[in-house]
CSV table of C-alpha atoms in Angstrom, one decimal:
chain,number,residue,atom,x,y,z
A,1,UNK,CA,-30.7,-152.1,98.9
A,2,UNK,CA,-30.4,-149.2,97.1
A,3,UNK,CA,-29.1,-147.0,99.8
A,4,UNK,CA,-26.7,-149.1,100.8
A,5,UNK,CA,-25.3,-149.0,97.3
A,6,UNK,CA,-25.2,-145.4,97.4
A,7,UNK,CA,-23.2,-145.8,100.5
A,8,UNK,CA,-20.9,-148.0,99.5
A,9,UNK,CA,-20.7,-146.6,96.4
A,10,UNK,CA,-19.6,-143.0,97.7
A,11,UNK,CA,-17.1,-144.6,99.8
A,12,UNK,CA,-15.2,-146.5,96.9
A,13,UNK,CA,-15.3,-142.8,95.1
A,14,UNK,CA,-17.8,-144.4,91.8
A,15,UNK,CA,-21.3,-143.2,90.7
A,16,UNK,CA,-23.5,-146.7,90.8
A,17,UNK,CA,-27.0,-147.3,91.3
A,18,UNK,CA,-27.9,-151.1,91.3
A,19,UNK,CA,-25.2,-153.8,92.7
A,20,UNK,CA,-24.8,-155.1,89.2
A,21,UNK,CA,-23.2,-151.4,88.4
A,22,UNK,CA,-21.3,-151.3,91.7
A,23,UNK,CA,-20.0,-154.9,90.5
A,24,UNK,CA,-19.0,-153.3,87.4
A,25,UNK,CA,-17.1,-150.3,89.0
A,26,UNK,CA,-15.4,-152.8,91.3
A,27,UNK,CA,-14.1,-154.8,88.2
A,28,UNK,CA,-12.6,-152.2,86.4
A,29,UNK,CA,-10.9,-151.0,89.4
A,30,UNK,CA,-7.6,-151.6,91.2
A,31,UNK,CA,-8.4,-154.2,93.9
A,32,UNK,CA,-8.7,-152.9,97.0
A,33,UNK,CA,-9.8,-152.8,101.3
A,34,UNK,CA,-12.7,-150.9,101.9
A,35,UNK,CA,-14.6,-149.9,104.9
A,36,UNK,CA,-18.8,-150.1,104.5
A,37,UNK,CA,-21.0,-148.0,107.2
A,38,UNK,CA,-22.7,-152.3,106.8
A,39,UNK,CA,-23.1,-154.3,108.8
A,40,UNK,CA,-20.8,-158.0,108.1
A,41,UNK,CA,-24.4,-159.9,107.0
A,42,UNK,CA,-26.0,-157.3,105.2
A,43,UNK,CA,-27.2,-158.7,101.0
A,44,UNK,CA,-24.7,-156.3,100.0
A,45,UNK,CA,-21.3,-157.5,101.4
A,46,UNK,CA,-22.4,-160.6,101.2
A,47,UNK,CA,-23.0,-160.4,97.0
A,48,UNK,CA,-19.8,-158.2,97.1
A,49,UNK,CA,-17.6,-160.4,99.2
A,50,UNK,CA,-16.3,-162.8,96.3
A,51,UNK,CA,-14.7,-159.6,94.2
A,52,UNK,CA,-13.9,-157.4,97.6
A,53,UNK,CA,-12.5,-157.5,101.2
A,54,UNK,CA,-15.1,-155.2,102.6
A,55,UNK,CA,-14.4,-154.6,106.5
A,56,UNK,CA,-17.5,-153.7,108.1
A,57,UNK,CA,-17.3,-150.3,110.8
A,58,UNK,CA,-18.0,-151.3,114.6
A,59,UNK,CA,-17.1,-153.9,116.7
A,60,UNK,CA,-15.8,-157.2,115.7
A,61,UNK,CA,-17.9,-159.8,113.9
A,62,UNK,CA,-19.2,-162.6,117.3
A,63,UNK,CA,-18.3,-165.6,117.6
A,64,UNK,CA,-19.3,-169.0,115.7
A,65,UNK,CA,-21.8,-169.6,118.2
A,66,UNK,CA,-23.6,-166.2,118.5
A,67,UNK,CA,-25.5,-165.3,116.1
A,68,UNK,CA,-27.1,-161.0,115.8
A,69,UNK,CA,-29.8,-160.2,113.4
A,70,UNK,CA,-29.4,-156.8,112.6
A,71,UNK,CA,-33.2,-155.4,112.8
A,72,UNK,CA,-33.2,-154.9,108.4
A,73,UNK,CA,-34.0,-150.8,108.7
A,74,UNK,CA,-30.9,-150.4,110.8
A,75,UNK,CA,-27.4,-150.1,109.2
A,76,UNK,CA,-25.8,-148.8,112.3
A,77,UNK,CA,-23.0,-150.7,114.3
A,78,UNK,CA,-24.7,-152.8,117.0
A,79,UNK,CA,-24.5,-151.9,120.5
A,80,UNK,CA,-22.0,-152.7,122.8
A,81,UNK,CA,-22.7,-155.1,125.6
A,82,UNK,CA,-22.7,-154.1,129.2
A,83,UNK,CA,-20.6,-157.2,130.9
A,84,UNK,CA,-21.6,-155.9,134.3
A,85,UNK,CA,-25.4,-157.1,133.7
A,86,UNK,CA,-26.4,-160.6,134.4
A,87,UNK,CA,-26.1,-163.0,132.3
A,88,UNK,CA,-29.4,-163.1,129.8
A,89,UNK,CA,-31.8,-165.8,130.6
A,90,UNK,CA,-32.5,-168.9,128.0
A,91,UNK,CA,-35.7,-168.2,127.6
A,92,UNK,CA,-36.0,-172.2,124.9
A,93,UNK,CA,-33.6,-174.2,128.4
A,94,UNK,CA,-35.5,-177.2,130.0
A,95,UNK,CA,-36.5,-176.7,133.2
A,96,UNK,CA,-34.5,-177.5,136.1
A,97,UNK,CA,-34.6,-180.8,137.0
A,98,UNK,CA,-34.4,-179.3,141.2
A,99,UNK,CA,-38.0,-179.0,141.8
A,100,UNK,CA,-37.3,-179.4,145.7
A,101,UNK,CA,-38.5,-175.6,146.6
A,102,UNK,CA,-39.8,-173.0,144.8
A,103,UNK,CA,-37.3,-169.9,143.6
A,104,UNK,CA,-37.8,-167.0,145.9
A,105,UNK,CA,-40.2,-164.3,144.3
A,106,UNK,CA,-38.6,-160.6,144.3
A,107,UNK,CA,-41.7,-158.5,145.0
A,108,UNK,CA,-39.8,-155.9,143.5
A,109,UNK,CA,-40.0,-157.7,139.3
A,110,UNK,CA,-42.5,-157.7,137.3
A,111,UNK,CA,-45.0,-161.0,137.3
A,112,UNK,CA,-43.6,-162.6,134.0
A,113,UNK,CA,-45.1,-163.1,131.0
A,114,UNK,CA,-46.9,-166.6,130.1
A,115,UNK,CA,-44.9,-166.6,126.8
A,116,UNK,CA,-47.6,-169.5,125.7
A,117,UNK,CA,-51.2,-168.1,127.0
A,118,UNK,CA,-53.2,-166.7,124.4
A,119,UNK,CA,-53.9,-163.2,123.5
A,120,UNK,CA,-57.1,-161.2,125.0
A,121,UNK,CA,-59.9,-161.2,123.3
A,122,UNK,CA,-60.6,-157.3,124.2
A,123,UNK,CA,-58.3,-155.9,121.7
A,124,UNK,CA,-60.0,-152.5,122.1
A,125,UNK,CA,-57.1,-150.7,123.8
A,126,UNK,CA,-55.3,-149.1,121.7
A,127,UNK,CA,-51.9,-150.5,121.9
A,128,UNK,CA,-49.2,-148.3,123.5
A,129,UNK,CA,-47.0,-145.7,122.2
A,130,UNK,CA,-43.2,-146.5,121.5
A,131,UNK,CA,-42.1,-142.0,122.4
A,132,UNK,CA,-38.9,-142.9,120.6
A,133,UNK,CA,-40.5,-143.8,117.4
A,134,UNK,CA,-39.3,-141.6,114.5
A,135,UNK,CA,-42.5,-139.5,113.3
A,136,UNK,CA,-43.8,-140.4,109.8
A,137,UNK,CA,-42.5,-138.3,107.0
A,138,UNK,CA,-44.2,-135.9,104.7
A,139,UNK,CA,-42.8,-137.5,101.2
A,140,UNK,CA,-45.1,-134.5,99.0
A,141,UNK,CA,-43.3,-131.9,101.6
A,142,UNK,CA,-40.3,-130.6,99.5
A,143,UNK,CA,-39.2,-128.5,102.8
A,144,UNK,CA,-39.4,-131.9,105.4
A,145,UNK,CA,-37.8,-133.8,102.3
A,146,UNK,CA,-34.7,-131.9,102.3
A,147,UNK,CA,-34.5,-132.0,106.0
A,148,UNK,CA,-35.1,-135.6,107.1
A,149,UNK,CA,-32.4,-138.8,107.0
A,150,UNK,CA,-31.9,-139.6,103.3
A,151,UNK,CA,-31.7,-142.6,104.1
A,152,UNK,CA,-34.9,-143.6,105.4
A,153,UNK,CA,-36.5,-141.3,102.9
A,154,UNK,CA,-35.2,-143.8,100.2
A,155,UNK,CA,-36.9,-146.7,101.8
A,156,UNK,CA,-39.8,-144.5,102.7
A,157,UNK,CA,-40.0,-143.4,98.4
A,158,UNK,CA,-38.7,-147.6,97.1
A,159,UNK,CA,-41.5,-148.5,99.2
A,160,UNK,CA,-44.4,-145.9,98.3
A,161,UNK,CA,-44.9,-146.1,94.0
A,162,UNK,CA,-47.2,-142.6,94.6
A,163,UNK,CA,-45.2,-140.0,92.9
A,164,UNK,CA,-45.7,-137.6,95.3
A,165,UNK,CA,-45.2,-134.3,92.9
A,166,UNK,CA,-42.2,-136.3,91.0
A,167,UNK,CA,-40.6,-136.2,94.4
A,168,UNK,CA,-40.0,-139.8,94.1
A,169,UNK,CA,-38.3,-139.9,90.8
A,170,UNK,CA,-35.9,-136.8,91.6
A,171,UNK,CA,-35.1,-138.6,94.9
A,172,UNK,CA,-34.2,-142.0,93.2
A,173,UNK,CA,-32.3,-140.5,90.5
A,174,UNK,CA,-30.2,-138.5,92.1
A,175,UNK,CA,-29.8,-140.2,95.5
A,176,UNK,CA,-26.0,-141.2,95.6
A,177,UNK,CA,-25.2,-137.4,96.2
A,178,UNK,CA,-28.3,-137.0,98.6
A,179,UNK,CA,-27.2,-139.4,101.0
A,180,UNK,CA,-24.2,-137.5,101.6
A,181,UNK,CA,-24.2,-135.0,104.6
A,182,UNK,CA,-25.7,-131.8,103.1
A,183,UNK,CA,-26.6,-128.8,104.1
A,184,UNK,CA,-31.1,-128.4,103.2
A,185,UNK,CA,-30.5,-126.5,100.9
A,186,UNK,CA,-27.5,-127.8,98.9
A,187,UNK,CA,-30.1,-131.3,98.7
A,188,UNK,CA,-33.5,-129.2,97.5
A,189,UNK,CA,-30.7,-127.8,94.8
A,190,UNK,CA,-30.1,-131.1,93.7
A,191,UNK,CA,-33.3,-132.5,93.8
A,192,UNK,CA,-34.5,-129.6,91.4
A,193,UNK,CA,-32.0,-130.2,88.8
A,194,UNK,CA,-33.1,-134.0,88.8
A,195,UNK,CA,-36.8,-133.2,88.5
A,196,UNK,CA,-38.4,-134.2,85.2
A,197,UNK,CA,-41.2,-132.6,82.9
A,198,UNK,CA,-43.8,-134.2,84.5
A,199,UNK,CA,-43.6,-132.7,88.3
A,200,UNK,CA,-45.7,-130.4,89.7
A,201,UNK,CA,-44.6,-126.9,89.4
A,202,UNK,CA,-45.7,-125.9,92.8
A,203,UNK,CA,-42.5,-128.7,94.1
A,204,UNK,CA,-40.0,-127.1,91.5
A,205,UNK,CA,-41.4,-123.6,93.3
A,206,UNK,CA,-41.0,-124.8,96.2
A,207,UNK,CA,-37.1,-126.1,96.0
A,208,UNK,CA,-36.6,-122.7,94.7
A,209,UNK,CA,-36.4,-121.2,97.4
A,210,UNK,CA,-35.3,-123.4,99.4
A,211,UNK,CA,-32.4,-123.8,97.5
A,212,UNK,CA,-32.2,-119.9,97.6
A,213,UNK,CA,-28.8,-120.3,99.9
A,214,UNK,CA,-26.6,-122.8,98.1
A,215,UNK,CA,-23.5,-121.5,96.2
A,216,UNK,CA,-25.6,-122.3,92.7
A,217,UNK,CA,-29.1,-121.5,91.9
A,218,UNK,CA,-30.1,-123.3,88.8
A,219,UNK,CA,-30.6,-121.9,85.1
A,220,UNK,CA,-32.4,-124.7,82.8
A,221,UNK,CA,-32.6,-128.7,82.7
A,222,UNK,CA,-32.9,-130.2,79.2
A,223,UNK,CA,-34.0,-134.2,79.4
A,224,UNK,CA,-31.7,-136.3,76.7
A,225,UNK,CA,-28.3,-137.3,77.3
A,226,UNK,CA,-25.2,-136.1,76.5
A,227,UNK,CA,-21.7,-137.7,75.9
A,228,UNK,CA,-19.5,-134.6,75.4
A,229,UNK,CA,-20.0,-130.6,75.4
A,230,UNK,CA,-17.2,-127.9,74.2
A,231,UNK,CA,-18.5,-124.8,73.1
A,232,UNK,CA,-18.1,-122.7,70.1
A,233,UNK,CA,-16.3,-120.1,68.7
A,234,UNK,CA,-19.7,-117.7,68.7
A,235,UNK,CA,-20.6,-119.1,72.2
A,236,UNK,CA,-22.7,-121.7,71.3
A,237,UNK,CA,-21.9,-125.4,72.9
A,238,UNK,CA,-21.6,-128.3,71.0
A,239,UNK,CA,-22.4,-131.7,72.7
A,240,UNK,CA,-22.8,-134.9,71.4
A,241,UNK,CA,-25.3,-137.7,72.2
A,242,UNK,CA,-24.4,-140.5,70.8
A,243,UNK,CA,-21.0,-142.2,72.9
A,244,UNK,CA,-18.3,-139.2,71.4
A,245,UNK,CA,-16.1,-139.7,74.1
A,246,UNK,CA,-15.0,-135.5,73.0
A,247,UNK,CA,-15.9,-132.7,70.3
A,248,UNK,CA,-13.8,-129.8,69.8
A,249,UNK,CA,-14.2,-126.5,67.4
A,250,UNK,CA,-11.7,-125.2,65.3
A,251,UNK,CA,-12.0,-121.4,65.3
A,252,UNK,CA,-13.9,-121.5,61.9
A,253,UNK,CA,-16.6,-123.1,63.0
A,254,UNK,CA,-15.4,-126.9,61.5
A,255,UNK,CA,-16.2,-129.4,64.6
A,256,UNK,CA,-14.3,-132.6,65.3
A,257,UNK,CA,-15.4,-135.6,67.4
A,258,UNK,CA,-13.4,-138.6,68.3
A,259,UNK,CA,-15.7,-141.9,67.9
A,260,UNK,CA,-15.1,-145.0,70.3
A,261,UNK,CA,-12.7,-146.4,69.1
A,262,UNK,CA,-9.8,-142.8,68.9
A,263,UNK,CA,-10.7,-142.2,65.6
A,264,UNK,CA,-11.2,-138.4,64.8
A,265,UNK,CA,-14.2,-137.6,62.5
A,266,UNK,CA,-15.0,-133.9,61.1
A,267,UNK,CA,-18.1,-132.4,61.0
A,268,UNK,CA,-19.8,-131.2,57.4
A,269,UNK,CA,-16.7,-128.7,56.0
A,270,UNK,CA,-14.4,-129.8,53.8
A,271,UNK,CA,-11.1,-131.0,56.0
A,272,UNK,CA,-8.0,-128.9,55.8
A,273,UNK,CA,-4.6,-130.8,55.2
A,274,UNK,CA,-3.9,-130.6,59.1
A,275,UNK,CA,-7.1,-132.4,60.0
A,276,UNK,CA,-6.4,-135.3,57.5
A,277,UNK,CA,-3.2,-135.2,58.8
A,278,UNK,CA,-4.2,-136.0,62.5
A,279,UNK,CA,-7.1,-138.2,61.0
A,280,UNK,CA,-4.3,-140.6,59.1
A,281,UNK,CA,-2.1,-140.2,62.4
A,282,UNK,CA,-5.2,-141.2,64.5
A,283,UNK,CA,-6.3,-144.2,62.2
A,284,UNK,CA,-2.8,-146.1,63.9
A,285,UNK,CA,-2.6,-145.0,67.0
A,286,UNK,CA,-6.1,-144.0,68.8
A,287,UNK,CA,-6.3,-140.9,70.9
A,288,UNK,CA,-7.9,-140.8,74.5
A,289,UNK,CA,-8.8,-137.6,74.3
A,290,UNK,CA,-9.8,-134.5,71.8
A,291,UNK,CA,-9.6,-130.6,72.1
A,292,UNK,CA,-9.1,-127.9,69.7
A,293,UNK,CA,-6.0,-124.7,71.0
A,294,UNK,CA,-6.8,-122.1,68.0
A,295,UNK,CA,-5.6,-124.2,64.7
A,296,UNK,CA,-3.8,-126.5,66.5
A,297,UNK,CA,-5.3,-129.8,66.9
A,298,UNK,CA,-4.6,-131.4,70.5
A,299,UNK,CA,-4.8,-134.8,71.3
A,300,UNK,CA,-4.2,-137.6,74.3
A,301,UNK,CA,-3.3,-141.9,74.6
A,302,UNK,CA,-3.2,-144.4,76.6
A,303,UNK,CA,0.4,-143.8,77.5
A,304,UNK,CA,-0.1,-140.5,79.2
A,305,UNK,CA,0.6,-138.2,76.5
A,306,UNK,CA,-0.7,-135.4,74.9
A,307,UNK,CA,0.4,-133.8,71.1
A,308,UNK,CA,0.4,-130.7,69.5
A,309,UNK,CA,-0.6,-131.5,65.6
A,310,UNK,CA,-0.4,-127.8,63.7
A,311,UNK,CA,0.9,-126.8,60.9
A,312,UNK,CA,4.5,-126.2,61.9
A,313,UNK,CA,4.4,-129.8,63.5
A,314,UNK,CA,3.8,-131.9,66.2
A,315,UNK,CA,4.4,-130.8,69.8
A,316,UNK,CA,4.3,-132.9,73.1
A,317,UNK,CA,4.5,-133.7,76.2
A,318,UNK,CA,3.9,-136.9,79.1
A,319,UNK,CA,1.7,-135.4,81.6
A,320,UNK,CA,0.0,-138.3,83.2
A,321,UNK,CA,0.8,-141.6,84.5
A,322,UNK,CA,-1.3,-143.5,82.4
A,323,UNK,CA,-4.3,-142.5,80.3
A,324,UNK,CA,-5.1,-139.3,79.2
A,325,UNK,CA,-9.1,-138.8,79.6
A,326,UNK,CA,-9.3,-135.0,79.6
A,327,UNK,CA,-8.3,-132.2,76.9
A,328,UNK,CA,-9.5,-128.4,77.0
A,329,UNK,CA,-7.5,-125.4,75.6
A,330,UNK,CA,-7.5,-121.5,76.0
A,331,UNK,CA,-5.5,-119.4,72.9
A,332,UNK,CA,-2.9,-120.0,75.2
A,333,UNK,CA,-3.0,-122.5,78.1
A,334,UNK,CA,-3.5,-126.4,77.3
A,335,UNK,CA,-5.7,-128.6,80.6
A,336,UNK,CA,-4.9,-132.7,80.8
A,337,UNK,CA,-7.1,-134.9,82.9
A,338,UNK,CA,-6.3,-138.0,83.2
A,339,UNK,CA,-6.8,-141.1,84.8
A,340,UNK,CA,-3.6,-140.3,87.6
A,341,UNK,CA,-6.4,-138.7,88.8
A,342,UNK,CA,-4.5,-134.9,88.1
A,343,UNK,CA,-5.7,-131.8,85.8
A,344,UNK,CA,-2.6,-130.2,84.2
A,345,UNK,CA,-1.8,-126.9,82.5
A,346,UNK,CA,0.8,-126.8,79.5
A,347,UNK,CA,2.0,-124.5,76.8
A,348,UNK,CA,3.0,-126.4,73.6
A,349,UNK,CA,6.0,-124.8,71.9
A,350,UNK,CA,6.9,-123.5,75.4
A,351,UNK,CA,9.0,-125.7,77.9
A,352,UNK,CA,7.7,-128.6,76.4
A,353,UNK,CA,7.4,-131.3,78.9
A,354,UNK,CA,6.9,-128.7,81.6
A,355,UNK,CA,3.3,-128.5,83.0
A,356,UNK,CA,1.7,-127.3,86.1
A,357,UNK,CA,-0.6,-129.2,88.4
A,358,UNK,CA,-3.9,-127.4,88.8
A,359,UNK,CA,-5.9,-129.6,91.2
A,360,UNK,CA,-5.9,-133.3,91.6
A,361,UNK,CA,-8.0,-136.0,93.8
A,362,UNK,CA,-8.0,-139.3,94.1
A,363,UNK,CA,-10.0,-139.9,91.7
A,364,UNK,CA,-10.2,-139.9,87.5
A,365,UNK,CA,-10.5,-137.0,85.8
A,366,UNK,CA,-13.3,-137.6,83.2
A,367,UNK,CA,-13.9,-134.0,81.2
A,368,UNK,CA,-12.5,-131.0,81.3
A,369,UNK,CA,-13.6,-127.1,79.6
A,370,UNK,CA,-12.2,-123.7,79.9
A,371,UNK,CA,-12.1,-120.2,79.7
A,372,UNK,CA,-9.4,-117.7,80.3
A,373,UNK,CA,-10.9,-117.4,84.0
A,374,UNK,CA,-12.7,-120.5,84.7
A,375,UNK,CA,-12.2,-123.9,84.7
A,376,UNK,CA,-14.8,-126.8,85.1
A,377,UNK,CA,-13.3,-130.1,86.1
A,378,UNK,CA,-15.9,-133.6,86.4
A,379,UNK,CA,-14.6,-136.3,88.4
A,380,UNK,CA,-15.6,-140.3,88.1
A,381,UNK,CA,-17.0,-140.5,91.6
A,382,UNK,CA,-19.9,-137.7,90.4
A,383,UNK,CA,-18.1,-134.6,91.6
A,384,UNK,CA,-18.5,-131.2,88.6
A,385,UNK,CA,-16.2,-128.3,90.5
A,386,UNK,CA,-15.8,-124.8,88.7
A,387,UNK,CA,-12.3,-123.5,89.0
A,388,UNK,CA,-12.3,-119.5,89.6
A,389,UNK,CA,-8.3,-119.3,88.1
A,390,UNK,CA,-7.6,-115.9,89.1
A,391,UNK,CA,-8.4,-116.2,93.2
A,392,UNK,CA,-8.8,-120.3,93.8
A,393,UNK,CA,-12.0,-120.4,93.8
A,394,UNK,CA,-14.2,-123.1,93.7
A,395,UNK,CA,-17.6,-124.1,93.6
A,396,UNK,CA,-18.5,-128.1,93.9
A,397,UNK,CA,-22.0,-130.2,92.5
A,398,UNK,CA,-22.7,-133.6,92.5
A,399,UNK,CA,-26.0,-134.2,90.7
A,400,UNK,CA,-25.8,-137.9,91.5
A,401,UNK,CA,-25.9,-139.5,88.6
A,402,UNK,CA,-22.8,-140.4,86.5
A,403,UNK,CA,-21.1,-136.8,84.6
A,404,UNK,CA,-19.9,-137.4,81.5
A,405,UNK,CA,-19.1,-134.1,79.8
A,406,UNK,CA,-19.4,-130.0,81.5
A,407,UNK,CA,-18.8,-127.2,79.8
A,408,UNK,CA,-18.1,-123.0,80.9
A,409,UNK,CA,-21.1,-120.6,79.1
A,410,UNK,CA,-20.3,-117.4,78.8
A,411,UNK,CA,-21.8,-115.6,81.3
A,412,UNK,CA,-19.6,-117.8,83.7
A,413,UNK,CA,-22.4,-121.0,84.1
A,414,UNK,CA,-21.7,-123.9,84.6
A,415,UNK,CA,-23.2,-126.9,82.2
A,416,UNK,CA,-23.0,-131.2,83.2
A,417,UNK,CA,-23.9,-133.0,80.8
A,418,UNK,CA,-25.2,-137.1,82.3
A,419,UNK,CA,-26.9,-139.6,80.3
A,420,UNK,CA,-30.0,-138.5,80.8
A,421,UNK,CA,-30.1,-134.6,81.3
A,422,UNK,CA,-28.1,-131.3,80.9
A,423,UNK,CA,-28.0,-129.4,83.3
A,424,UNK,CA,-27.3,-125.3,84.0
A,425,UNK,CA,-26.3,-123.8,87.0
A,426,UNK,CA,-25.1,-120.3,87.4
A,427,UNK,CA,-22.7,-119.1,90.5
A,428,UNK,CA,-23.5,-116.5,92.7
A,429,UNK,CA,-21.2,-114.4,90.4
A,430,UNK,CA,-23.0,-114.9,87.2
A,431,UNK,CA,-26.5,-115.2,88.9
A,432,UNK,CA,-29.1,-113.2,86.4
A,433,UNK,CA,-26.9,-113.6,83.2
A,434,UNK,CA,-29.4,-114.7,80.1
A,435,UNK,CA,-27.9,-117.8,79.5
A,436,UNK,CA,-29.9,-119.7,76.6
A,437,UNK,CA,-30.0,-123.2,76.4
A,438,UNK,CA,-28.6,-125.2,74.0
């Protein structure tokens, strides 16, 4: 039921690849009624019904006396019933008692079929061909795969263990993005980013050509998990791989990180007086987000407040309804994101408490990173966006898996960190730039 899980997860605005992951996401969020494109008797609906209210799209559920069994592969709404047609004949009903006269024969009607008659012995004639049936899909051809029905492809890849040049693993890794309506070029880009190191190089070259008209080009992919990202003053990427929710760099290169309990951990360099003070504060009041703004250390808390620690004191502003989930900053502006689905810009020390809303969606923010002209935002539903602050243009990308971290490189490329990979993409304004992998 993987394709059904992806469809429901997309409707709910979460990322999930299994029924267990979907249940976890549902339990972590508020109770809600959601319309899903599945019949009421689908296995996934029966699994989720004790925990959520699921309303199937389409016609109402038939009366209890009528049983409707849709074909396993058909997830569409049942066909409407034409009330003008004659009533259906119950073949299981007993014969009528009145045998006094034969029923009139309709010479225009086809001869009845005796269902009890054994099949003929002569099987030499081929079975009739259903011209309405879909043609087989070549699961190893990138062009065909990028244009075919995504739900049918998902079932085909699940049933066929052949790697198909690496396309099978890529599809099953990025499927929640691939089942969405999108152009073949966009689907090719998602597949290209999801290919593993064992994929046939010819598949990668074919997908690169197919993705030529997409708004992104793939620069590089590094396998391995990533939970937090930022950029050091020298331009190199700094990442964490061990469940650290946030990492930051001071101008002197000092690296700071939060652990899962919200405590501050400075890098190997000797901690300054400011770092000692921030660490002591967070020991008693854990942080949920972290960033650096020059020599100022920014933290967020579960109450929605952002704190700016400097040698001159502490400045703070209540910017979110609910937990602060992400922070980033340039030399002049701090950006914060929260579970309330908003990203706000704030200037510590200037009109404290007032902040401008940069963007918002009905989905929690999970990661941020900014330069003077670009802002990268990652959302809990698996969407990453690169915002061009000067003209308001936004370029989206959905890799499929859950996103933990994002970063913007000096060349203007977007780096996306996930559970099993780090991917770098160049938008059409930064293609051709030499972007080194971390």
